Amino acid sequence: MKTRIIHAVAGTMILASLLLGILVHQNWFYLTGFVGLNLLQSSFTNWCLLGNILEKFGVQDDNCKC
């Protein structure tokens, strides 16, 4: 469940920042780049801040069948 939430938040942030960049101001594209860099960084380090926050709220990882 945690991975699905992380992907949903990242996808929502990317789509929202693209829409805001087109309709409001092009500086919103920096948010798209930030989310993309964060996804790239997490693929190398296997660490995600949102994952840690979700764990604090009790969201379990997908691999756990508890």
PDB file of N, CA, C and O in Angstrom:
ATOM      1  N   MET A   1       0.814  -1.184   0.000  1.00  0.00           N
ATOM      2  CA  MET A   1       0.000   0.000   0.000  1.00  0.00           C
ATOM      3  C   MET A   1       0.871   1.267   0.000  1.00  0.00           C
ATOM      4  O   MET A   1       0.530   2.250  -0.639  1.00  0.00           O
ATOM      5  N   LYS A   2       2.007   1.216   0.720  1.00  0.00           N
ATOM      6  CA  LYS A   2       2.874   2.385   0.812  1.00  0.00           C
ATOM      7  C   LYS A   2       3.403   2.788  -0.560  1.00  0.00           C
ATOM      8  O   LYS A   2       3.394   3.982  -0.895  1.00  0.00           O
ATOM      9  N   THR A   3       3.820   1.831  -1.350  1.00  0.00           N
ATOM     10  CA  THR A   3       4.356   2.125  -2.674  1.00  0.00           C
ATOM     11  C   THR A   3       3.291   2.742  -3.570  1.00  0.00           C
ATOM     12  O   THR A   3       3.569   3.684  -4.319  1.00  0.00           O
ATOM     13  N   ARG A   4       2.075   2.249  -3.473  1.00  0.00           N
ATOM     14  CA  ARG A   4       0.988   2.800  -4.283  1.00  0.00           C
ATOM     15  C   ARG A   4       0.699   4.239  -3.905  1.00  0.00           C
ATOM     16  O   ARG A   4       0.443   5.082  -4.773  1.00  0.00           O
ATOM     17  N   ILE A   5       0.747   4.554  -2.623  1.00  0.00           N
ATOM     18  CA  ILE A   5       0.510   5.926  -2.171  1.00  0.00           C
ATOM     19  C   ILE A   5       1.624   6.841  -2.669  1.00  0.00           C
ATOM     20  O   ILE A   5       1.371   7.952  -3.156  1.00  0.00           O
ATOM     21  N   ILE A   6       2.863   6.374  -2.567  1.00  0.00           N
ATOM     22  CA  ILE A   6       3.999   7.180  -3.026  1.00  0.00           C
ATOM     23  C   ILE A   6       3.886   7.470  -4.519  1.00  0.00           C
ATOM     24  O   ILE A   6       4.074   8.615  -4.961  1.00  0.00           O
ATOM     25  N   HIS A   7       3.559   6.462  -5.308  1.00  0.00           N
ATOM     26  CA  HIS A   7       3.402   6.666  -6.748  1.00  0.00           C
ATOM     27  C   HIS A   7       2.243   7.605  -7.061  1.00  0.00           C
ATOM     28  O   HIS A   7       2.337   8.447  -7.970  1.00  0.00           O
ATOM     29  N   ALA A   8       1.155   7.479  -6.330  1.00  0.00           N
ATOM     30  CA  ALA A   8      -0.007   8.342  -6.552  1.00  0.00           C
ATOM     31  C   ALA A   8       0.315   9.796  -6.219  1.00  0.00           C
ATOM     32  O   ALA A   8      -0.064  10.712  -6.969  1.00  0.00           O
ATOM     33  N   VAL A   9       1.028  10.025  -5.121  1.00  0.00           N
ATOM     34  CA  VAL A   9       1.392  11.397  -4.741  1.00  0.00           C
ATOM     35  C   VAL A   9       2.358  11.983  -5.768  1.00  0.00           C
ATOM     36  O   VAL A   9       2.193  13.137  -6.200  1.00  0.00           O
ATOM     37  N   ALA A  10       3.355  11.213  -6.180  1.00  0.00           N
ATOM     38  CA  ALA A  10       4.326  11.714  -7.162  1.00  0.00           C
ATOM     39  C   ALA A  10       3.641  12.020  -8.494  1.00  0.00           C
ATOM     40  O   ALA A  10       3.887  13.070  -9.096  1.00  0.00           O
ATOM     41  N   GLY A  11       2.781  11.145  -8.945  1.00  0.00           N
ATOM     42  CA  GLY A  11       2.063  11.377 -10.199  1.00  0.00           C
ATOM     43  C   GLY A  11       1.155  12.585 -10.125  1.00  0.00           C
ATOM     44  O   GLY A  11       1.079  13.387 -11.071  1.00  0.00           O
ATOM     45  N   THR A  12       0.480  12.743  -9.006  1.00  0.00           N
ATOM     46  CA  THR A  12      -0.393  13.899  -8.820  1.00  0.00           C
ATOM     47  C   THR A  12       0.407  15.194  -8.812  1.00  0.00           C
ATOM     48  O   THR A  12       0.009  16.194  -9.428  1.00  0.00           O
ATOM     49  N   MET A  13       1.548  15.191  -8.125  1.00  0.00           N
ATOM     50  CA  MET A  13       2.387  16.389  -8.073  1.00  0.00           C
ATOM     51  C   MET A  13       2.916  16.757  -9.464  1.00  0.00           C
ATOM     52  O   MET A  13       2.950  17.933  -9.837  1.00  0.00           O
ATOM     53  N   ILE A  14       3.317  15.762 -10.239  1.00  0.00           N
ATOM     54  CA  ILE A  14       3.829  16.022 -11.576  1.00  0.00           C
ATOM     55  C   ILE A  14       2.732  16.585 -12.479  1.00  0.00           C
ATOM     56  O   ILE A  14       2.925  17.596 -13.164  1.00  0.00           O
ATOM     57  N   LEU A  15       1.564  15.956 -12.472  1.00  0.00           N
ATOM     58  CA  LEU A  15       0.480  16.439 -13.320  1.00  0.00           C
ATOM     59  C   LEU A  15      -0.008  17.817 -12.895  1.00  0.00           C
ATOM     60  O   LEU A  15      -0.276  18.685 -13.738  1.00  0.00           O
ATOM     61  N   ALA A  16      -0.097  18.046 -11.587  1.00  0.00           N
ATOM     62  CA  ALA A  16      -0.546  19.357 -11.105  1.00  0.00           C
ATOM     63  C   ALA A  16       0.459  20.445 -11.464  1.00  0.00           C
ATOM     64  O   ALA A  16       0.070  21.542 -11.895  1.00  0.00           O
ATOM     65  N   SER A  17       1.756  20.164 -11.313  1.00  0.00           N
ATOM     66  CA  SER A  17       2.751  21.184 -11.627  1.00  0.00           C
ATOM     67  C   SER A  17       2.833  21.439 -13.130  1.00  0.00           C
ATOM     68  O   SER A  17       3.073  22.578 -13.554  1.00  0.00           O
ATOM     69  N   LEU A  18       2.601  20.419 -13.943  1.00  0.00           N
ATOM     70  CA  LEU A  18       2.554  20.643 -15.387  1.00  0.00           C
ATOM     71  C   LEU A  18       1.365  21.523 -15.759  1.00  0.00           C
ATOM     72  O   LEU A  18       1.494  22.460 -16.555  1.00  0.00           O
ATOM     73  N   LEU A  19       0.227  21.243 -15.180  1.00  0.00           N
ATOM     74  CA  LEU A  19      -0.963  22.046 -15.451  1.00  0.00           C
ATOM     75  C   LEU A  19      -0.764  23.492 -14.977  1.00  0.00           C
ATOM     76  O   LEU A  19      -1.082  24.444 -15.707  1.00  0.00           O
ATOM     77  N   LEU A  20      -0.226  23.661 -13.772  1.00  0.00           N
ATOM     78  CA  LEU A  20       0.042  25.004 -13.264  1.00  0.00           C
ATOM     79  C   LEU A  20       1.099  25.727 -14.097  1.00  0.00           C
ATOM     80  O   LEU A  20       1.016  26.938 -14.305  1.00  0.00           O
ATOM     81  N   GLY A  21       2.073  24.987 -14.592  1.00  0.00           N
ATOM     82  CA  GLY A  21       3.100  25.584 -15.435  1.00  0.00           C
ATOM     83  C   GLY A  21       2.559  26.081 -16.752  1.00  0.00           C
ATOM     84  O   GLY A  21       3.003  27.099 -17.284  1.00  0.00           O
ATOM     85  N   ILE A  22       1.576  25.383 -17.285  1.00  0.00           N
ATOM     86  CA  ILE A  22       0.969  25.790 -18.551  1.00  0.00           C
ATOM     87  C   ILE A  22      -0.022  26.936 -18.342  1.00  0.00           C
ATOM     88  O   ILE A  22      -0.040  27.902 -19.104  1.00  0.00           O
ATOM     89  N   LEU A  23      -0.826  26.839 -17.286  1.00  0.00           N
ATOM     90  CA  LEU A  23      -1.916  27.796 -17.096  1.00  0.00           C
ATOM     91  C   LEU A  23      -1.562  29.014 -16.252  1.00  0.00           C
ATOM     92  O   LEU A  23      -2.141  30.083 -16.445  1.00  0.00           O
ATOM     93  N   VAL A  24      -0.639  28.885 -15.298  1.00  0.00           N
ATOM     94  CA  VAL A  24      -0.384  29.973 -14.358  1.00  0.00           C
ATOM     95  C   VAL A  24       0.957  30.646 -14.652  1.00  0.00           C
ATOM     96  O   VAL A  24       0.993  31.804 -15.052  1.00  0.00           O
ATOM     97  N   HIS A  25       2.038  29.931 -14.402  1.00  0.00           N
ATOM     98  CA  HIS A  25       3.367  30.505 -14.612  1.00  0.00           C
ATOM     99  C   HIS A  25       4.356  29.373 -14.819  1.00  0.00           C
ATOM    100  O   HIS A  25       4.263  28.327 -14.182  1.00  0.00           O
ATOM    101  N   GLN A  26       5.317  29.603 -15.681  1.00  0.00           N
ATOM    102  CA  GLN A  26       6.244  28.527 -16.032  1.00  0.00           C
ATOM    103  C   GLN A  26       7.210  28.148 -14.916  1.00  0.00           C
ATOM    104  O   GLN A  26       7.870  27.109 -14.997  1.00  0.00           O
ATOM    105  N   ASN A  27       7.298  28.918 -13.848  1.00  0.00           N
ATOM    106  CA  ASN A  27       8.149  28.531 -12.717  1.00  0.00           C
ATOM    107  C   ASN A  27       7.636  27.276 -12.018  1.00  0.00           C
ATOM    108  O   ASN A  27       8.386  26.640 -11.275  1.00  0.00           O
ATOM    109  N   TRP A  28       6.379  26.922 -12.221  1.00  0.00           N
ATOM    110  CA  TRP A  28       5.851  25.683 -11.634  1.00  0.00           C
ATOM    111  C   TRP A  28       6.543  24.443 -12.199  1.00  0.00           C
ATOM    112  O   TRP A  28       6.499  23.376 -11.588  1.00  0.00           O
ATOM    113  N   PHE A  29       7.201  24.572 -13.340  1.00  0.00           N
ATOM    114  CA  PHE A  29       7.917  23.430 -13.911  1.00  0.00           C
ATOM    115  C   PHE A  29       9.093  22.999 -13.030  1.00  0.00           C
ATOM    116  O   PHE A  29       9.558  21.872 -13.127  1.00  0.00           O
ATOM    117  N   TYR A  30       9.576  23.898 -12.171  1.00  0.00           N
ATOM    118  CA  TYR A  30      10.629  23.515 -11.233  1.00  0.00           C
ATOM    119  C   TYR A  30      10.143  22.431 -10.274  1.00  0.00           C
ATOM    120  O   TYR A  30      10.911  21.562  -9.865  1.00  0.00           O
ATOM    121  N   LEU A  31       8.867  22.473  -9.913  1.00  0.00           N
ATOM    122  CA  LEU A  31       8.314  21.429  -9.045  1.00  0.00           C
ATOM    123  C   LEU A  31       8.325  20.086  -9.764  1.00  0.00           C
ATOM    124  O   LEU A  31       8.632  19.063  -9.159  1.00  0.00           O
ATOM    125  N   THR A  32       8.018  20.091 -11.056  1.00  0.00           N
ATOM    126  CA  THR A  32       8.092  18.853 -11.842  1.00  0.00           C
ATOM    127  C   THR A  32       9.505  18.282 -11.823  1.00  0.00           C
ATOM    128  O   THR A  32       9.704  17.081 -11.623  1.00  0.00           O
ATOM    129  N   GLY A  33      10.488  19.154 -12.013  1.00  0.00           N
ATOM    130  CA  GLY A  33      11.883  18.713 -11.975  1.00  0.00           C
ATOM    131  C   GLY A  33      12.292  18.195 -10.607  1.00  0.00           C
ATOM    132  O   GLY A  33      13.005  17.195 -10.506  1.00  0.00           O
ATOM    133  N   PHE A  34      11.825  18.860  -9.552  1.00  0.00           N
ATOM    134  CA  PHE A  34      12.148  18.425  -8.195  1.00  0.00           C
ATOM    135  C   PHE A  34      11.584  17.039  -7.917  1.00  0.00           C
ATOM    136  O   PHE A  34      12.276  16.175  -7.357  1.00  0.00           O
ATOM    137  N   VAL A  35      10.347  16.790  -8.313  1.00  0.00           N
ATOM    138  CA  VAL A  35       9.737  15.479  -8.090  1.00  0.00           C
ATOM    139  C   VAL A  35      10.496  14.419  -8.891  1.00  0.00           C
ATOM    140  O   VAL A  35      10.774  13.321  -8.391  1.00  0.00           O
ATOM    141  N   GLY A  36      10.849  14.737 -10.125  1.00  0.00           N
ATOM    142  CA  GLY A  36      11.615  13.796 -10.938  1.00  0.00           C
ATOM    143  C   GLY A  36      12.976  13.481 -10.345  1.00  0.00           C
ATOM    144  O   GLY A  36      13.402  12.319 -10.318  1.00  0.00           O
ATOM    145  N   LEU A  37      13.665  14.505  -9.846  1.00  0.00           N
ATOM    146  CA  LEU A  37      14.968  14.275  -9.203  1.00  0.00           C
ATOM    147  C   LEU A  37      14.824  13.456  -7.926  1.00  0.00           C
ATOM    148  O   LEU A  37      15.670  12.603  -7.630  1.00  0.00           O
ATOM    149  N   ASN A  38      13.764  13.693  -7.191  1.00  0.00           N
ATOM    150  CA  ASN A  38      13.523  12.926  -5.973  1.00  0.00           C
ATOM    151  C   ASN A  38      13.272  11.452  -6.301  1.00  0.00           C
ATOM    152  O   ASN A  38      13.763  10.554  -5.605  1.00  0.00           O
ATOM    153  N   LEU A  39      12.523  11.190  -7.358  1.00  0.00           N
ATOM    154  CA  LEU A  39      12.288   9.803  -7.774  1.00  0.00           C
ATOM    155  C   LEU A  39      13.593   9.142  -8.223  1.00  0.00           C
ATOM    156  O   LEU A  39      13.848   7.974  -7.900  1.00  0.00           O
ATOM    157  N   LEU A  40      14.413   9.889  -8.959  1.00  0.00           N
ATOM    158  CA  LEU A  40      15.704   9.353  -9.394  1.00  0.00           C
ATOM    159  C   LEU A  40      16.611   9.071  -8.204  1.00  0.00           C
ATOM    160  O   LEU A  40      17.239   8.009  -8.118  1.00  0.00           O
ATOM    161  N   GLN A  41      16.664  10.003  -7.255  1.00  0.00           N
ATOM    162  CA  GLN A  41      17.488   9.824  -6.053  1.00  0.00           C
ATOM    163  C   GLN A  41      17.039   8.609  -5.260  1.00  0.00           C
ATOM    164  O   GLN A  41      17.855   7.827  -4.780  1.00  0.00           O
ATOM    165  N   SER A  42      15.738   8.416  -5.134  1.00  0.00           N
ATOM    166  CA  SER A  42      15.250   7.281  -4.351  1.00  0.00           C
ATOM    167  C   SER A  42      15.547   5.946  -5.028  1.00  0.00           C
ATOM    168  O   SER A  42      15.672   4.924  -4.351  1.00  0.00           O
ATOM    169  N   SER A  43      15.684   5.951  -6.347  1.00  0.00           N
ATOM    170  CA  SER A  43      16.027   4.698  -7.027  1.00  0.00           C
ATOM    171  C   SER A  43      17.464   4.274  -6.731  1.00  0.00           C
ATOM    172  O   SER A  43      17.771   3.079  -6.746  1.00  0.00           O
ATOM    173  N   PHE A  44      18.353   5.239  -6.465  1.00  0.00           N
ATOM    174  CA  PHE A  44      19.741   4.920  -6.147  1.00  0.00           C
ATOM    175  C   PHE A  44      19.956   4.647  -4.662  1.00  0.00           C
ATOM    176  O   PHE A  44      20.719   3.772  -4.291  1.00  0.00           O
ATOM    177  N   THR A  45      19.294   5.414  -3.811  1.00  0.00           N
ATOM    178  CA  THR A  45      19.552   5.319  -2.376  1.00  0.00           C
ATOM    179  C   THR A  45      18.563   4.424  -1.636  1.00  0.00           C
ATOM    180  O   THR A  45      18.797   4.087  -0.479  1.00  0.00           O
ATOM    181  N   ASN A  46      17.454   4.084  -2.276  1.00  0.00           N
ATOM    182  CA  ASN A  46      16.396   3.283  -1.664  1.00  0.00           C
ATOM    183  C   ASN A  46      15.846   3.967  -0.405  1.00  0.00           C
ATOM    184  O   ASN A  46      15.502   3.335   0.574  1.00  0.00           O
ATOM    185  N   TRP A  47      15.809   5.313  -0.433  1.00  0.00           N
ATOM    186  CA  TRP A  47      15.281   6.109   0.679  1.00  0.00           C
ATOM    187  C   TRP A  47      14.307   7.142   0.125  1.00  0.00           C
ATOM    188  O   TRP A  47      14.583   7.799  -0.878  1.00  0.00           O
ATOM    189  N   CYS A  48      13.171   7.268   0.799  1.00  0.00           N
ATOM    190  CA  CYS A  48      12.150   8.213   0.377  1.00  0.00           C
ATOM    191  C   CYS A  48      11.545   8.859   1.625  1.00  0.00           C
ATOM    192  O   CYS A  48      11.082   8.157   2.528  1.00  0.00           O
ATOM    193  N   LEU A  49      11.552  10.180   1.661  1.00  0.00           N
ATOM    194  CA  LEU A  49      11.014  10.895   2.817  1.00  0.00           C
ATOM    195  C   LEU A  49       9.534  10.589   3.009  1.00  0.00           C
ATOM    196  O   LEU A  49       9.087  10.344   4.136  1.00  0.00           O
ATOM    197  N   LEU A  50       8.766  10.573   1.937  1.00  0.00           N
ATOM    198  CA  LEU A  50       7.344  10.264   2.055  1.00  0.00           C
ATOM    199  C   LEU A  50       7.134   8.854   2.594  1.00  0.00           C
ATOM    200  O   LEU A  50       6.210   8.611   3.375  1.00  0.00           O
ATOM    201  N   GLY A  51       8.007   7.918   2.225  1.00  0.00           N
ATOM    202  CA  GLY A  51       7.927   6.563   2.769  1.00  0.00           C
ATOM    203  C   GLY A  51       8.108   6.548   4.273  1.00  0.00           C
ATOM    204  O   GLY A  51       7.393   5.844   4.994  1.00  0.00           O
ATOM    205  N   ASN A  52       9.060   7.332   4.756  1.00  0.00           N
ATOM    206  CA  ASN A  52       9.271   7.432   6.206  1.00  0.00           C
ATOM    207  C   ASN A  52       8.072   8.056   6.901  1.00  0.00           C
ATOM    208  O   ASN A  52       7.680   7.625   7.989  1.00  0.00           O
ATOM    209  N   ILE A  53       7.503   9.090   6.300  1.00  0.00           N
ATOM    210  CA  ILE A  53       6.329   9.740   6.888  1.00  0.00           C
ATOM    211  C   ILE A  53       5.155   8.774   6.946  1.00  0.00           C
ATOM    212  O   ILE A  53       4.441   8.699   7.955  1.00  0.00           O
ATOM    213  N   LEU A  54       4.952   8.013   5.877  1.00  0.00           N
ATOM    214  CA  LEU A  54       3.847   7.045   5.854  1.00  0.00           C
ATOM    215  C   LEU A  54       4.043   5.957   6.905  1.00  0.00           C
ATOM    216  O   LEU A  54       3.067   5.495   7.510  1.00  0.00           O
ATOM    217  N   GLU A  55       5.290   5.528   7.121  1.00  0.00           N
ATOM    218  CA  GLU A  55       5.552   4.536   8.164  1.00  0.00           C
ATOM    219  C   GLU A  55       5.194   5.072   9.540  1.00  0.00           C
ATOM    220  O   GLU A  55       4.657   4.344  10.377  1.00  0.00           O
ATOM    221  N   LYS A  56       5.471   6.361   9.774  1.00  0.00           N
ATOM    222  CA  LYS A  56       5.122   6.976  11.065  1.00  0.00           C
ATOM    223  C   LYS A  56       3.611   6.984  11.281  1.00  0.00           C
ATOM    224  O   LYS A  56       3.143   6.919  12.414  1.00  0.00           O
ATOM    225  N   PHE A  57       2.850   7.076  10.177  1.00  0.00           N
ATOM    226  CA  PHE A  57       1.393   7.035  10.262  1.00  0.00           C
ATOM    227  C   PHE A  57       0.843   5.609  10.262  1.00  0.00           C
ATOM    228  O   PHE A  57      -0.365   5.420  10.277  1.00  0.00           O
ATOM    229  N   GLY A  58       1.721   4.608  10.215  1.00  0.00           N
ATOM    230  CA  GLY A  58       1.294   3.220  10.320  1.00  0.00           C
ATOM    231  C   GLY A  58       0.960   2.533   9.013  1.00  0.00           C
ATOM    232  O   GLY A  58       0.404   1.438   9.030  1.00  0.00           O
ATOM    233  N   VAL A  59       1.292   3.141   7.883  1.00  0.00           N
ATOM    234  CA  VAL A  59       1.046   2.493   6.601  1.00  0.00           C
ATOM    235  C   VAL A  59       2.091   1.423   6.385  1.00  0.00           C
ATOM    236  O   VAL A  59       3.293   1.689   6.464  1.00  0.00           O
ATOM    237  N   GLN A  60       1.647   0.207   6.116  1.00  0.00           N
ATOM    238  CA  GLN A  60       2.576  -0.897   5.962  1.00  0.00           C
ATOM    239  C   GLN A  60       3.061  -1.018   4.529  1.00  0.00           C
ATOM    240  O   GLN A  60       2.400  -0.581   3.595  1.00  0.00           O
ATOM    241  N   ASP A  61       4.232  -1.632   4.386  1.00  0.00           N
ATOM    242  CA  ASP A  61       4.822  -1.850   3.073  1.00  0.00           C
ATOM    243  C   ASP A  61       4.038  -2.933   2.330  1.00  0.00           C
ATOM    244  O   ASP A  61       3.360  -3.762   2.934  1.00  0.00           O
ATOM    245  N   ASP A  62       4.152  -2.944   1.007  1.00  0.00           N
ATOM    246  CA  ASP A  62       3.428  -3.912   0.177  1.00  0.00           C
ATOM    247  C   ASP A  62       3.845  -5.343   0.453  1.00  0.00           C
ATOM    248  O   ASP A  62       3.033  -6.258   0.339  1.00  0.00           O
ATOM    249  N   ASN A  63       5.118  -5.560   0.807  1.00  0.00           N
ATOM    250  CA  ASN A  63       5.622  -6.914   0.986  1.00  0.00           C
ATOM    251  C   ASN A  63       5.180  -7.550   2.289  1.00  0.00           C
ATOM    252  O   ASN A  63       5.299  -8.749   2.470  1.00  0.00           O
ATOM    253  N   CYS A  64       4.664  -6.770   3.210  1.00  0.00           N
ATOM    254  CA  CYS A  64       4.254  -7.279   4.508  1.00  0.00           C
ATOM    255  C   CYS A  64       2.818  -7.771   4.451  1.00  0.00           C
ATOM    256  O   CYS A  64       1.904  -7.027   4.115  1.00  0.00           O
ATOM    257  N   LYS A  65       2.590  -9.034   4.757  1.00  0.00           N
ATOM    258  CA  LYS A  65       1.246  -9.616   4.762  1.00  0.00           C
ATOM    259  C   LYS A  65       0.762  -9.817   6.200  1.00  0.00           C
ATOM    260  O   LYS A  65       0.251 -10.847   6.558  1.00  0.00           O
ATOM    261  N   CYS A  66       0.996  -8.808   7.026  1.00  0.00           N
ATOM    262  CA  CYS A  66       0.654  -8.917   8.450  1.00  0.00           C
ATOM    263  C   CYS A  66      -0.850  -8.783   8.685  1.00  0.00           C
ATOM    264  O   CYS A  66      -1.529  -8.106   8.035  1.00  0.00           O
TER     265      CYS A  66
END
